[in-house]
Short mmCIF file of C-alpha atoms in Angstrom, two decimals:
data_model
loop_
_atom_site.label_atom_id
_atom_site.label_comp_id
_atom_site.label_asym_id
_atom_site.label_seq_id
_atom_site.Cartn_x
_atom_site.Cartn_y
_atom_site.Cartn_z
CA MET C 601 0.00 0.00 0.00
CA HIS C 602 0.98 3.63 -0.33
CA SER C 603 1.32 4.44 3.35
CA ASN C 604 3.38 7.60 3.24
CA SER C 605 2.21 9.26 0.06
CA SER C 606 0.82 12.72 -0.27
CA PHE C 607 -2.84 12.63 -0.92
CA ARG C 608 -5.08 14.72 -3.11
CA GLY C 609 -8.82 14.33 -3.09
CA PRO C 610 -11.51 14.20 -5.80
CA GLY C 611 -11.83 17.55 -7.37
CA SER C 612 -8.98 18.71 -5.32
CA HIS C 613 -7.55 22.17 -5.56
CA ASP C 614 -4.63 24.20 -4.59
CA PRO C 615 -5.69 26.83 -2.06
CA ALA C 616 -4.67 29.30 -4.67
CA GLN C 617 -6.87 27.53 -7.20
CA SER C 618 -10.11 27.35 -5.34
CA HIS C 619 -13.50 28.74 -5.80
CA GLY C 620 -15.37 27.33 -2.83
CA SER C 621 -17.32 24.66 -4.56
CA PRO C 622 -18.55 21.36 -3.25
CA ASP C 623 -17.73 19.29 -6.24
CA ASN C 624 -14.07 19.83 -5.80
CA MET C 625 -13.72 18.47 -2.39
CA ALA C 626 -10.46 17.68 -0.92
CA ALA C 627 -10.71 14.00 -0.74
CA PRO C 628 -10.18 11.92 -3.84
CA GLY C 629 -7.88 14.07 -5.85
CA SER C 630 -8.05 16.91 -3.46
CA GLY C 631 -4.43 17.75 -3.73
CA LEU C 632 -3.97 17.56 0.00
CA PRO C 633 -0.67 16.03 1.02
CA TRP C 634 -1.11 13.63 3.92
CA PRO C 635 -0.17 10.08 4.84
CA ARG C 636 -2.74 7.52 3.79
CA ARG C 637 -2.09 5.54 6.96
CA PHE C 638 -1.77 7.42 10.22
CA PRO C 639 0.72 6.10 12.82
CA SER C 640 -1.08 4.30 15.62
CA LEU C 641 -0.08 7.00 18.07
CA LEU C 642 -1.87 9.65 16.05
CA LEU C 643 -5.04 7.60 15.95
CA ALA C 644 -5.35 8.12 19.68
CA LEU C 645 -5.64 11.87 19.14
CA PRO C 646 -8.93 13.61 18.32
CA LEU C 647 -9.57 13.56 14.59
CA LEU C 648 -9.83 17.31 14.26
CA LEU C 649 -6.48 17.80 15.95
CA ILE C 650 -4.94 15.28 13.60
CA ILE C 651 -6.18 16.79 10.40
CA GLY C 652 -5.43 20.28 11.68
CA ALA C 653 -1.86 19.37 12.53
CA MET C 654 -1.38 17.49 9.26
CA GLY C 655 -2.66 20.43 7.27
CA ALA C 656 -0.37 22.85 9.06
CA ALA C 657 2.68 20.62 8.86
CA ARG C 658 2.38 19.44 5.28
CA GLY C 659 0.35 22.19 3.61
CA LEU C 660 -3.01 22.06 1.90
CA GLY C 661 -3.35 21.19 -1.74
CA SER C 662 -5.88 20.92 -4.50
CA GLU C 663 -9.47 20.93 -3.37
CA ALA C 664 -8.74 20.35 0.23
CA GLY C 665 -6.63 23.43 0.26
CA SER C 666 -9.21 25.27 -1.71
CA ALA C 667 -11.75 24.44 0.92
CA ALA C 668 -9.53 26.12 3.46
CA ALA C 669 -9.37 29.18 1.29
CA ASP C 670 -13.14 29.13 1.12
CA ALA C 671 -13.35 29.72 4.80
CA ALA C 672 -11.85 33.11 4.16
CA HIS C 673 -13.32 33.49 0.69
CA PRO C 674 -16.74 31.84 0.30
CA ALA C 675 -16.45 31.77 -3.45
CA GLY C 676 -13.17 29.95 -3.16
CA THR C 677 -12.42 26.29 -3.56
CA CYS C 678 -14.46 23.38 -4.64
CA GLY C 679 -14.58 20.73 -1.96
CA CYS C 680 -17.23 18.95 -3.96
CA GLY C 681 -14.62 17.78 -6.40
CA SER C 682 -12.51 14.77 -5.75
CA PRO C 683 -9.50 14.16 -3.56
CA GLN C 684 -6.42 12.94 -5.34
CA ARG C 685 -3.98 10.19 -4.67
CA PRO C 686 -0.28 11.02 -4.52
CA GLY C 687 1.40 11.17 -7.88
CA THR C 688 4.00 8.59 -6.90
CA ALA C 689 1.36 5.97 -6.27
CA ALA C 690 -0.13 6.63 -9.69
CA HIS C 691 2.90 5.26 -11.45
CA ARG C 692 2.64 1.93 -9.68
CA TYR C 693 -0.58 1.00 -11.43
CA SER C 694 -0.68 3.19 -14.52
CA ARG C 695 1.46 0.77 -16.52
CA GLU C 696 -0.84 -2.13 -15.71
CA ALA C 697 -3.93 -0.09 -16.45
CA ASN C 698 -2.78 0.75 -19.95
CA VAL C 699 -1.45 -2.62 -21.07
CA ALA C 700 -3.22 -3.55 -24.30
CA GLU C 701 -5.66 -6.43 -24.03
CA PRO C 702 -4.61 -9.62 -25.82
CA ALA C 703 -6.04 -10.01 -29.28
CA SER C 704 -8.15 -12.91 -28.08
CA ALA C 705 -10.00 -10.76 -25.53
CA GLU C 706 -13.71 -10.69 -26.17
CA ARG C 707 -14.82 -7.53 -27.94
CA PRO C 708 -17.48 -5.48 -26.19
CA VAL C 709 -21.13 -5.53 -27.04
CA LEU C 710 -21.59 -1.83 -27.62
CA THR C 711 -24.95 -0.79 -26.32
CA SER C 712 -24.13 2.85 -25.70
CA GLN C 713 -24.99 5.19 -28.53
CA MET C 714 -22.72 7.89 -29.85
CA ALA C 715 -23.57 11.29 -31.28
CA HIS C 716 -21.82 12.64 -34.36
CA ILE C 717 -20.31 15.96 -33.32
CA PRO C 718 -19.90 18.14 -36.44
CA ALA C 719 -16.70 20.02 -37.21
CA GLY C 720 -16.78 23.66 -36.27
CA VAL C 721 -15.23 26.64 -34.54
CA PHE C 722 -16.18 27.71 -31.02
CA THR C 723 -15.07 29.96 -28.21
CA MET C 724 -13.34 27.84 -25.58
CA GLY C 725 -12.97 29.16 -22.04
CA THR C 726 -14.18 32.59 -20.99
CA ASP C 727 -12.99 36.13 -20.39
CA GLU C 728 -15.32 36.26 -17.41
CA PRO C 729 -13.97 33.38 -15.32
CA GLN C 730 -15.86 32.46 -12.18
CA ILE C 731 -12.85 30.58 -10.78
CA LYS C 732 -9.82 32.42 -12.15
CA GLN C 733 -7.27 30.13 -10.51
CA ASP C 734 -8.66 27.18 -12.49
CA GLY C 735 -7.44 28.62 -15.78
CA GLU C 736 -10.90 29.19 -17.25
CA GLY C 737 -9.57 31.98 -19.44
CA PRO C 738 -8.78 33.49 -21.76
CA ALA C 739 -11.56 32.99 -24.26
CA ARG C 740 -9.98 31.63 -27.44
CA ARG C 741 -11.18 30.40 -30.80
CA VAL C 742 -10.75 26.68 -31.33
CA ARG C 743 -11.37 24.64 -34.48
CA ILE C 744 -12.60 21.11 -33.93
CA ASN C 745 -12.70 18.32 -36.51
CA SER C 746 -15.77 16.10 -36.47
CA PHE C 747 -15.79 13.16 -34.05
CA TYR C 748 -18.17 11.01 -32.03
CA MET C 749 -19.14 11.34 -28.37
CA ASP C 750 -21.05 8.97 -26.12
CA LEU C 751 -24.59 10.17 -25.53
CA TYR C 752 -24.34 8.99 -21.94
CA GLU C 753 -21.81 8.65 -19.19
CA VAL C 754 -20.49 5.08 -19.00
CA SER C 755 -22.91 3.18 -16.77
CA ASN C 756 -22.34 0.55 -14.12
CA ALA C 757 -23.84 -2.06 -16.45
CA GLU C 758 -21.47 -1.16 -19.30
CA PHE C 759 -18.44 -1.11 -17.03
CA GLU C 760 -19.45 -4.50 -15.63
CA ARG C 761 -19.46 -5.97 -19.15
CA PHE C 762 -15.93 -4.67 -19.59
CA VAL C 763 -14.76 -6.17 -16.30
CA ASN C 764 -16.47 -9.51 -16.99
CA SER C 765 -14.87 -9.65 -20.44
CA THR C 766 -11.32 -8.72 -19.44
CA GLY C 767 -10.96 -9.45 -15.73
CA TYR C 768 -9.85 -5.85 -15.25
CA VAL C 769 -9.25 -4.68 -11.67
CA THR C 770 -9.65 -0.96 -10.98
CA GLU C 771 -7.11 1.08 -9.11
CA ALA C 772 -9.51 1.70 -6.22
CA GLU C 773 -9.74 -2.08 -5.84
CA LYS C 774 -5.96 -2.40 -5.94
CA PHE C 775 -5.43 0.38 -3.42
CA GLY C 776 -8.18 -1.07 -1.24
CA ASP C 777 -9.99 2.19 -0.65
CA SER C 778 -11.48 5.24 -2.31
CA PHE C 779 -13.06 8.52 -1.27
CA VAL C 780 -16.75 8.85 -0.50
CA PHE C 781 -18.92 11.82 0.47
CA ASP C 782 -19.72 11.29 4.16
CA SER C 783 -23.48 11.83 3.96
CA MET C 784 -23.72 8.83 1.63
CA LEU C 785 -22.16 6.46 4.17
CA SER C 786 -23.86 4.22 6.71
CA ASP C 787 -23.16 4.80 10.40
CA GLN C 788 -21.42 1.43 10.55
CA VAL C 789 -18.96 2.35 7.79
CA LYS C 790 -18.30 5.78 9.30
CA SER C 791 -17.57 4.25 12.71
CA ASP C 792 -14.50 2.54 11.25
CA ILE C 793 -13.01 5.69 9.68
CA HIS C 794 -10.42 7.67 11.59
CA GLN C 795 -9.08 9.90 8.82
CA ALA C 796 -10.47 12.84 6.89
CA VAL C 797 -9.35 15.42 4.37
CA ALA C 798 -8.29 18.62 6.08
CA ALA C 799 -10.63 21.53 5.38
CA ALA C 800 -13.03 19.18 3.59
CA PRO C 801 -14.05 16.66 6.26
CA TRP C 802 -16.98 15.44 4.18
CA TRP C 803 -14.50 13.46 2.04
CA LEU C 804 -13.66 10.20 3.80
CA PRO C 805 -11.32 7.38 2.71
CA VAL C 806 -13.46 4.23 2.80
CA LYS C 807 -11.95 0.75 2.78
CA GLY C 808 -13.72 -1.43 0.25
CA ALA C 809 -15.23 1.51 -1.66
CA ASN C 810 -15.00 0.92 -5.40
CA TRP C 811 -17.18 0.84 -8.50
CA ARG C 812 -19.11 -2.22 -7.29
CA HIS C 813 -19.55 -0.76 -3.80
CA PRO C 814 -19.81 3.03 -4.26
CA GLU C 815 -20.42 3.76 -0.56
CA GLY C 816 -18.28 1.00 0.88
CA PRO C 817 -18.66 -2.74 1.44
CA ASP C 818 -22.28 -2.53 2.61
CA SER C 819 -23.43 -0.80 -0.60
CA SER C 820 -24.21 -2.19 -4.05
CA ILE C 821 -24.94 -1.14 -7.64
CA LEU C 822 -27.68 -3.75 -7.93
CA HIS C 823 -30.38 -1.12 -8.35
CA ARG C 824 -28.10 1.45 -10.01
CA ARG C 825 -27.01 -0.38 -13.12
CA ASP C 826 -28.15 2.56 -15.27
CA HIS C 827 -26.27 5.11 -13.12
CA PRO C 828 -22.77 6.34 -14.04
CA VAL C 829 -19.92 4.12 -12.92
CA LEU C 830 -17.96 5.80 -10.11
CA HIS C 831 -14.59 5.32 -8.43
CA VAL C 832 -12.85 5.01 -11.80
CA SER C 833 -9.41 6.54 -12.19
CA TRP C 834 -8.16 8.14 -15.39
CA ASN C 835 -6.17 4.97 -16.00
CA ASP C 836 -9.30 2.85 -15.54
CA ALA C 837 -11.21 5.06 -17.97
CA VAL C 838 -8.45 4.73 -20.59
CA ALA C 839 -8.52 0.94 -20.20
CA TYR C 840 -12.29 0.84 -20.76
CA CYS C 841 -12.17 3.19 -23.75
CA THR C 842 -9.41 1.12 -25.37
CA TRP C 843 -11.42 -2.08 -24.91
CA ALA C 844 -14.46 -0.39 -26.45
CA GLY C 845 -12.50 0.85 -29.46
CA LYS C 846 -12.82 4.43 -28.28
CA ARG C 847 -10.78 7.02 -26.38
CA LEU C 848 -11.25 9.80 -23.86
CA PRO C 849 -12.23 13.17 -25.36
CA THR C 850 -9.78 16.04 -25.28
CA GLU C 851 -10.78 18.94 -23.07
CA ALA C 852 -11.51 21.00 -26.19
CA GLU C 853 -13.73 18.26 -27.65
CA TRP C 854 -15.51 17.87 -24.33
CA GLU C 855 -16.21 21.60 -24.00
CA TYR C 856 -17.27 21.91 -27.64
CA SER C 857 -19.67 19.01 -27.09
CA CYS C 858 -20.92 20.48 -23.83
CA ARG C 859 -21.92 23.71 -25.52
CA GLY C 860 -24.17 21.81 -27.92
CA GLY C 861 -23.85 24.34 -30.71
CA LEU C 862 -24.46 27.39 -28.49
CA GLU C 863 -21.91 30.17 -28.26
CA ASN C 864 -20.74 31.82 -25.02
CA ARG C 865 -23.37 30.31 -22.75
CA LEU C 866 -22.83 29.21 -19.17
CA PHE C 867 -24.59 25.88 -19.43
CA PRO C 868 -25.23 23.34 -22.19
CA TRP C 869 -28.76 24.70 -22.60
CA GLY C 870 -28.18 28.46 -22.12
CA ASN C 871 -27.54 30.98 -19.36
CA LYS C 872 -30.47 30.27 -17.05
CA LEU C 873 -29.94 27.39 -14.66
CA GLN C 874 -33.61 26.34 -14.58
CA PRO C 875 -35.46 27.48 -17.71
CA LYS C 876 -39.17 27.69 -16.92
CA GLY C 877 -38.42 26.17 -13.54
CA GLN C 878 -37.24 22.87 -15.01
CA HIS C 879 -34.12 21.06 -13.82
CA TYR C 880 -31.61 20.30 -16.56
CA ALA C 881 -28.83 18.76 -14.46
CA ASN C 882 -28.22 16.77 -11.30
CA ILE C 883 -26.48 19.15 -8.91
CA TRP C 884 -26.79 20.07 -5.22
CA GLN C 885 -29.85 21.91 -3.97
CA GLY C 886 -29.82 23.28 -0.44
CA GLU C 887 -26.84 24.23 1.67
CA PHE C 888 -23.57 22.48 0.92
CA PRO C 889 -22.44 20.29 2.62
CA VAL C 890 -25.12 20.35 5.30
CA SER C 891 -28.32 19.51 3.43
CA ASN C 892 -29.26 18.43 -0.07
CA THR C 893 -32.99 18.80 -0.65
CA GLY C 894 -32.85 16.63 -3.76
CA GLU C 895 -35.24 19.03 -5.47
CA ASP C 896 -34.05 17.76 -8.86
CA GLY C 897 -35.09 14.24 -7.85
CA TYR C 898 -31.71 12.90 -6.76
CA GLN C 899 -29.45 13.25 -3.75
CA GLY C 900 -26.76 11.06 -5.26
CA THR C 901 -26.25 10.12 -8.89
CA ALA C 902 -29.09 9.91 -11.40
CA PRO C 903 -29.55 7.45 -14.28
CA VAL C 904 -27.35 8.35 -17.24
CA THR C 905 -30.51 8.97 -19.29
CA ALA C 906 -32.00 11.48 -16.84
CA PHE C 907 -32.70 15.14 -17.69
CA PRO C 908 -33.05 16.71 -21.15
CA PRO C 909 -30.13 16.32 -23.59
CA ASN C 910 -28.25 19.31 -25.02
CA GLY C 911 -28.21 20.44 -28.64
CA TYR C 912 -25.94 17.55 -29.66
CA GLY C 913 -28.10 14.98 -27.90
CA LEU C 914 -25.74 14.48 -24.95
CA TYR C 915 -27.18 13.64 -21.53
CA ASN C 916 -25.78 14.75 -18.17
CA ILE C 917 -22.81 16.45 -19.76
CA VAL C 918 -22.75 18.64 -16.64
CA GLY C 919 -23.68 17.48 -13.16
CA ASN C 920 -24.18 13.87 -12.06
CA ALA C 921 -20.51 12.77 -12.22
CA TRP C 922 -17.25 14.48 -13.10
CA GLU C 923 -15.86 13.28 -16.43
CA TRP C 924 -12.23 12.60 -17.26
CA THR C 925 -10.62 14.09 -20.38
CA SER C 926 -7.35 13.10 -22.02
CA ASP C 927 -5.53 16.41 -21.36
CA TRP C 928 -2.81 17.06 -18.83
CA TRP C 929 -3.71 19.94 -16.51
CA THR C 930 -2.42 23.48 -17.02
CA VAL C 931 -3.85 26.88 -16.15
CA HIS C 932 -1.95 28.71 -18.89
CA HIS C 933 -3.57 28.95 -22.32
CA SER C 934 -2.70 30.91 -25.43
CA ALA C 935 -5.34 33.27 -26.79
CA ASP C 936 -4.34 32.28 -30.34
CA GLU C 937 -6.72 30.23 -32.46
CA THR C 938 -5.88 26.53 -32.48
CA LEU C 939 -6.95 23.36 -34.27
CA ASP C 940 -7.91 20.35 -32.14
CA PRO C 941 -5.66 21.24 -29.18
CA LYS C 942 -4.66 18.33 -26.96
CA GLY C 943 -3.22 20.13 -23.95
CA PRO C 944 0.38 20.12 -22.71
CA PRO C 945 2.65 17.15 -23.48
CA SER C 946 3.09 16.19 -19.84
CA GLY C 947 1.98 16.97 -16.33
CA SER C 948 1.00 15.50 -12.98
CA ASP C 949 -2.80 15.84 -13.10
CA ARG C 950 -5.43 15.18 -15.76
CA VAL C 951 -8.31 17.52 -16.58
CA LYS C 952 -11.85 16.62 -15.57
CA LYS C 953 -14.95 18.53 -16.60
CA GLY C 954 -18.62 18.95 -15.86
CA GLY C 955 -18.98 18.96 -12.08
CA SER C 956 -21.16 16.47 -10.23
CA TYR C 957 -24.21 15.95 -8.04
CA MET C 958 -22.19 17.60 -5.25
CA CYS C 959 -21.76 20.95 -7.04
CA HIS C 960 -23.46 24.06 -5.68
CA LYS C 961 -22.85 27.63 -6.81
CA SER C 962 -21.91 28.67 -3.28
CA TYR C 963 -19.05 26.20 -3.19
CA CYS C 964 -18.33 24.46 -6.49
CA TYR C 965 -19.63 26.46 -9.40
CA ARG C 966 -18.14 23.99 -11.86
CA TYR C 967 -21.19 22.74 -13.70
CA ARG C 968 -20.52 25.36 -16.38
CA CYS C 969 -19.09 24.34 -19.75
CA ALA C 970 -15.99 26.52 -19.27
CA ALA C 971 -15.33 25.25 -15.73
CA ARG C 972 -12.61 22.69 -15.11
CA SER C 973 -10.76 20.85 -12.39
CA GLN C 974 -8.06 18.20 -12.02
CA ASN C 975 -6.99 14.97 -10.36
CA THR C 976 -3.97 12.68 -10.44
CA PRO C 977 -4.47 9.86 -12.99
CA ASP C 978 -4.95 7.25 -10.25
CA SER C 979 -7.47 9.24 -8.19
CA SER C 980 -10.99 7.95 -7.64
CA ALA C 981 -14.06 9.10 -5.77
CA SER C 982 -17.80 8.69 -5.40
CA ASN C 983 -18.50 11.52 -7.85
CA LEU C 984 -15.98 10.78 -10.59
CA GLY C 985 -16.79 8.95 -13.85
CA PHE C 986 -16.33 9.39 -17.62
CA ARG C 987 -17.71 9.06 -21.14
CA CYS C 988 -15.86 8.09 -24.31
CA ALA C 989 -15.18 9.73 -27.66
CA ALA C 990 -14.05 8.28 -30.98
CA ASP C 991 -12.76 9.46 -34.35
CA ARG C 992 -15.12 7.02 -36.04
CA LEU C 993 -17.84 4.68 -34.88
CA PRO C 994 -16.31 1.53 -33.39
CA ASP C 995 -17.08 -1.82 -34.97
CA THR C 996 -19.93 -3.52 -33.15
#
């Protein structure tokens, strides 16, 4: 196990990169450095003293740190995101995750539909960033060649077919734990947890939490087969896409798809969050992280087919679950026009887009098309999933 690695939670942020948003919480991929296994002596100390001391001694990072900044600046970080695992641990499994499947491996039965996304030019990013430290700007013209994008986030049922066909084991399963939003956990599971992410205590490392058991060993996907698969790392997503004859979308492709043919709009459907009072995405209603009224019908994830699609026919492109892209993370972008940009050639974190069911404007205003966040490639959490893209329709 990775006992002494620095940890970053889902949707994690650097304190300097925060905007106070719930979907970038400092647990999975939070960017908070801390040991994954506390010495036994520390376990005897009160939890709050532990996380306080750890934060002071090692510094806050990613979303965890951003949550701390939020205390002073309410519009700051995004603790609703995902904590990240240490970068060093990522390398241990990334090679295994990306090994090509043998030619004899059973090909997938492709049930998910894909939308043809036409070539075009669009304005990527914004000159009116809501979270400046995330690198949302500047607005720049980007040309995109035509490609295909999954209509839906990859579901539990689809991911199960992949696992059954290949025997693939996710990184959360290999690590033995993953991050889960505390309000989703049973009292029994919480009673066994003695760690938390500093400044974002709602992100808890849960032993046995993985895609089959999203809230720990006493949970199941039995009645959520049509919900997005969760607790998948970037490496896991790449492995699935490769098996399916697809790939992850670039950040530019993802944002172009998100906008659905609209120009300079906040959301995939326009600038108003709830046109005519109707919900168009699964996000947090109420006060984060205290109470989620579930006004949109869901307190956790929703089926991948829920809510109206955007102009390109894509469902849940914002909200529900964060979605991995292929790009390495950077906050520096040229204002020059580009053709099919693919991000920097290297980095430590990968870009994720779209926000999740944990996003609320007061804390994680990242369910906008221009919004973005990051996680290490081996990070996983209970609000992190993906969808695939392709240059051409895969053979079925």
